[in-house]
Short mmCIF file of C-alpha atoms in Angstrom, two decimals:
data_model
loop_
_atom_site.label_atom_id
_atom_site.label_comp_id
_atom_site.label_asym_id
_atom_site.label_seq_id
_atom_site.Cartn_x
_atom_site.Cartn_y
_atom_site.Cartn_z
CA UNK R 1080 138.51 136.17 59.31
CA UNK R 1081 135.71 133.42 60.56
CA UNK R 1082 133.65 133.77 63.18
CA UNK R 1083 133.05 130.49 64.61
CA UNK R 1084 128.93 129.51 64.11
CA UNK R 1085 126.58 130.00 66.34
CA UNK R 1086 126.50 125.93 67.45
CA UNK R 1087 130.29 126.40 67.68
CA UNK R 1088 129.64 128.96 70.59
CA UNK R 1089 126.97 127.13 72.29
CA UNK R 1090 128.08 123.33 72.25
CA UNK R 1091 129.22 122.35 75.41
CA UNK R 1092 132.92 121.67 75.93
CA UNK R 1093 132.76 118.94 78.58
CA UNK R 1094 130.10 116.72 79.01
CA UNK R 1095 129.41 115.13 82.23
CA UNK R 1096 126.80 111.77 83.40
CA UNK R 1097 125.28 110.86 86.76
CA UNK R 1098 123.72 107.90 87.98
CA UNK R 1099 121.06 110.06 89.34
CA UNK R 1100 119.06 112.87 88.53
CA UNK R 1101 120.44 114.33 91.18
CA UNK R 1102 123.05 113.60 93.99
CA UNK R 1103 122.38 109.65 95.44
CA UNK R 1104 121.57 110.95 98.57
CA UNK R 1105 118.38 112.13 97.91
CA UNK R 1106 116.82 109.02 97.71
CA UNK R 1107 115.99 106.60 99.92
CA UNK R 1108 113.01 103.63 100.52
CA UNK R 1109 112.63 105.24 104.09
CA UNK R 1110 110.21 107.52 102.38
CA UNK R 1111 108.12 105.20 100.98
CA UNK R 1112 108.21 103.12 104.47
CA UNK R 1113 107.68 105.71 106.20
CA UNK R 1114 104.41 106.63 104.49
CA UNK R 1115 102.94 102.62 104.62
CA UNK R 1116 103.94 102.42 108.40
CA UNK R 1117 101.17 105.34 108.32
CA UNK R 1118 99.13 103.39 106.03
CA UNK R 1119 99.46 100.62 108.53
CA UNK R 1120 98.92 102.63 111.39
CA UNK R 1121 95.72 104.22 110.20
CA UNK R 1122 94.27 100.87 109.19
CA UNK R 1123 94.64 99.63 112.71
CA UNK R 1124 93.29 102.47 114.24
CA UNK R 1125 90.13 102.29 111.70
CA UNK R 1126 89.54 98.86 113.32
CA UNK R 1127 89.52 99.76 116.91
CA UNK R 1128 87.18 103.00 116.51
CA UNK R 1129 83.63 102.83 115.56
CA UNK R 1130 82.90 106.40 115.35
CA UNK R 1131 82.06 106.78 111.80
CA UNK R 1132 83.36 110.33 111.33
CA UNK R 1133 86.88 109.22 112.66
CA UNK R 1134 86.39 106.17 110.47
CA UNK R 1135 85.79 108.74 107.18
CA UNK R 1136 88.49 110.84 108.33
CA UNK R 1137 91.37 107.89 107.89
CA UNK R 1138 90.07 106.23 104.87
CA UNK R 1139 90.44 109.85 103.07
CA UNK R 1140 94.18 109.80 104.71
CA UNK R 1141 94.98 106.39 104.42
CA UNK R 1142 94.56 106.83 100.74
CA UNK R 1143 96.71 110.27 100.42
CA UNK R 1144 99.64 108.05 102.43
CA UNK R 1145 98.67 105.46 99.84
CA UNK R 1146 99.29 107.59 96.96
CA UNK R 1147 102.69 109.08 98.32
CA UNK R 1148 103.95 105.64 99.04
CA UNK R 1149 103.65 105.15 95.25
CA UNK R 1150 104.68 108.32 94.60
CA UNK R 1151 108.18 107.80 96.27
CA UNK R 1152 108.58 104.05 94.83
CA UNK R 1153 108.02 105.53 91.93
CA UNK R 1154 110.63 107.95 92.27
CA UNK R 1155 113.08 105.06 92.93
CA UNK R 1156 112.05 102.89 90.48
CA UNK R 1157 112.05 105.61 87.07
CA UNK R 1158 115.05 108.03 88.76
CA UNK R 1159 117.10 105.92 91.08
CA UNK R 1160 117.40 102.68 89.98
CA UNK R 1161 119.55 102.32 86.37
CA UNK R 1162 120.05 99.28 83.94
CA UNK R 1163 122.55 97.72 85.77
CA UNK R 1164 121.03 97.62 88.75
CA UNK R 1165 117.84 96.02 87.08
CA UNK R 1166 120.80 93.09 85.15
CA UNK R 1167 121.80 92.89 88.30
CA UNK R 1168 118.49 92.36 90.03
CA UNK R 1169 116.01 90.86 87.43
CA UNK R 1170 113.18 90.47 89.99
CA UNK R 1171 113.19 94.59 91.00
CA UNK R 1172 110.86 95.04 88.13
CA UNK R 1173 108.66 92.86 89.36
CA UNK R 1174 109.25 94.11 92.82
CA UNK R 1175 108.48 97.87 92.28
CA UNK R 1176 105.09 96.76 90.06
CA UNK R 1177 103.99 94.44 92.87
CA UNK R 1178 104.83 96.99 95.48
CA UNK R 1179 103.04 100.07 93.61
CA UNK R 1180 100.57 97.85 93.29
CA UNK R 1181 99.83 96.85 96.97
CA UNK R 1182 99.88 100.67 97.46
CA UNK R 1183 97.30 100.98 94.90
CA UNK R 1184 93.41 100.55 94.82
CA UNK R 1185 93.65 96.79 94.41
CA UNK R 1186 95.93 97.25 97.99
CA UNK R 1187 95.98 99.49 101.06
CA UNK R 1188 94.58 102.44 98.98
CA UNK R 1189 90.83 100.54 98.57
CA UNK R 1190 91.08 98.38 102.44
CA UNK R 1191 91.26 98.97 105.54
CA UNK R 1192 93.07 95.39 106.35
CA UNK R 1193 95.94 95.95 108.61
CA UNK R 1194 96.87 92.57 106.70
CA UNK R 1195 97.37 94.69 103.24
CA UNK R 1196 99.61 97.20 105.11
CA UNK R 1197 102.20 94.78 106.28
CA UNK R 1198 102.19 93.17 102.83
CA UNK R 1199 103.22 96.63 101.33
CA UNK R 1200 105.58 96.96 104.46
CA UNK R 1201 107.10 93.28 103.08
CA UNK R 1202 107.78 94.79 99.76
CA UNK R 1203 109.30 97.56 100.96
CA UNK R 1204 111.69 96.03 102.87
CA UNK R 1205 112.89 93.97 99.74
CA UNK R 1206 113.47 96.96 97.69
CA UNK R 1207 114.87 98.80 100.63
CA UNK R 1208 117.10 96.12 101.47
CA UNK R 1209 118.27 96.02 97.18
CA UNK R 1210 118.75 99.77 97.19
CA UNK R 1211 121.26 99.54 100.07
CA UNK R 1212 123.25 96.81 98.32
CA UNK R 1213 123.23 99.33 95.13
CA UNK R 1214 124.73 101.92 98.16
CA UNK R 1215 127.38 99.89 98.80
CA UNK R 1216 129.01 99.43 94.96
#
């Protein structure tokens, strides 16, 4: 008698694919909004205050909501969004680097311009607006 090898035992007998890493509904740009309407938020405030304590205070959390902004594009962009959705939407490339981008130093991570905050809002609202399209098909 044969006993079946050791590969034989182990090899899976039913092989299964997602379109995410995990379920769809964990994701969502509302994150990432969320965390530049903060961004926003704290810029404005900066502007109005001239106490320079409160003024070191936000810039330090201005750029942690900065970095979790890109953090959850990021997320989207490498774990939600798949090969068809990037055929299907040739600018979203672009659209994640300039968004990550505006998040970054060269964006509302190194200023405190309300101006910068609303142009990573814009951004957002373009991918956000893609990834519910994606929802829908």
């Amino acid at each position: 008698m044969r006993l079946p090898s050791l590969r034989a035992l182990v090899r899976p007998r039913l092989e299964a694919s997602a379109h995410c890493d995990l379920p769809c509904g964990v994701y969502d740009p509302a994150q990432a909004r969320i965390e530049a309407e903060s961004v926003k938020a704290i810029q404005e405030k900066y502007q109005a205050n001239e106490d320079p304590e409160f003024r070191a205070r936000a810039v330090v959390i201005k750029e942690q909501r900065s970095e979790l902004v890109k953090h959850h594009l990021w997320v989207l962009w490498t774990d939600y969004f798949k090969a068809p959705h990037f055929e299907k939407y040739p600018q979203l490339h672009d659209l994640f680097n300039r968004a990550t981008k505006a998040a970054g130093a060269a964006g509302t991570k190194g200023t405190m311009d309300p101006a910068k905050g609303q142009e990573l809002l814009d951004l957002i609202a373009e991918i956000d607006k893609i990834f519910w399209e994606t929802k829908q098909g």
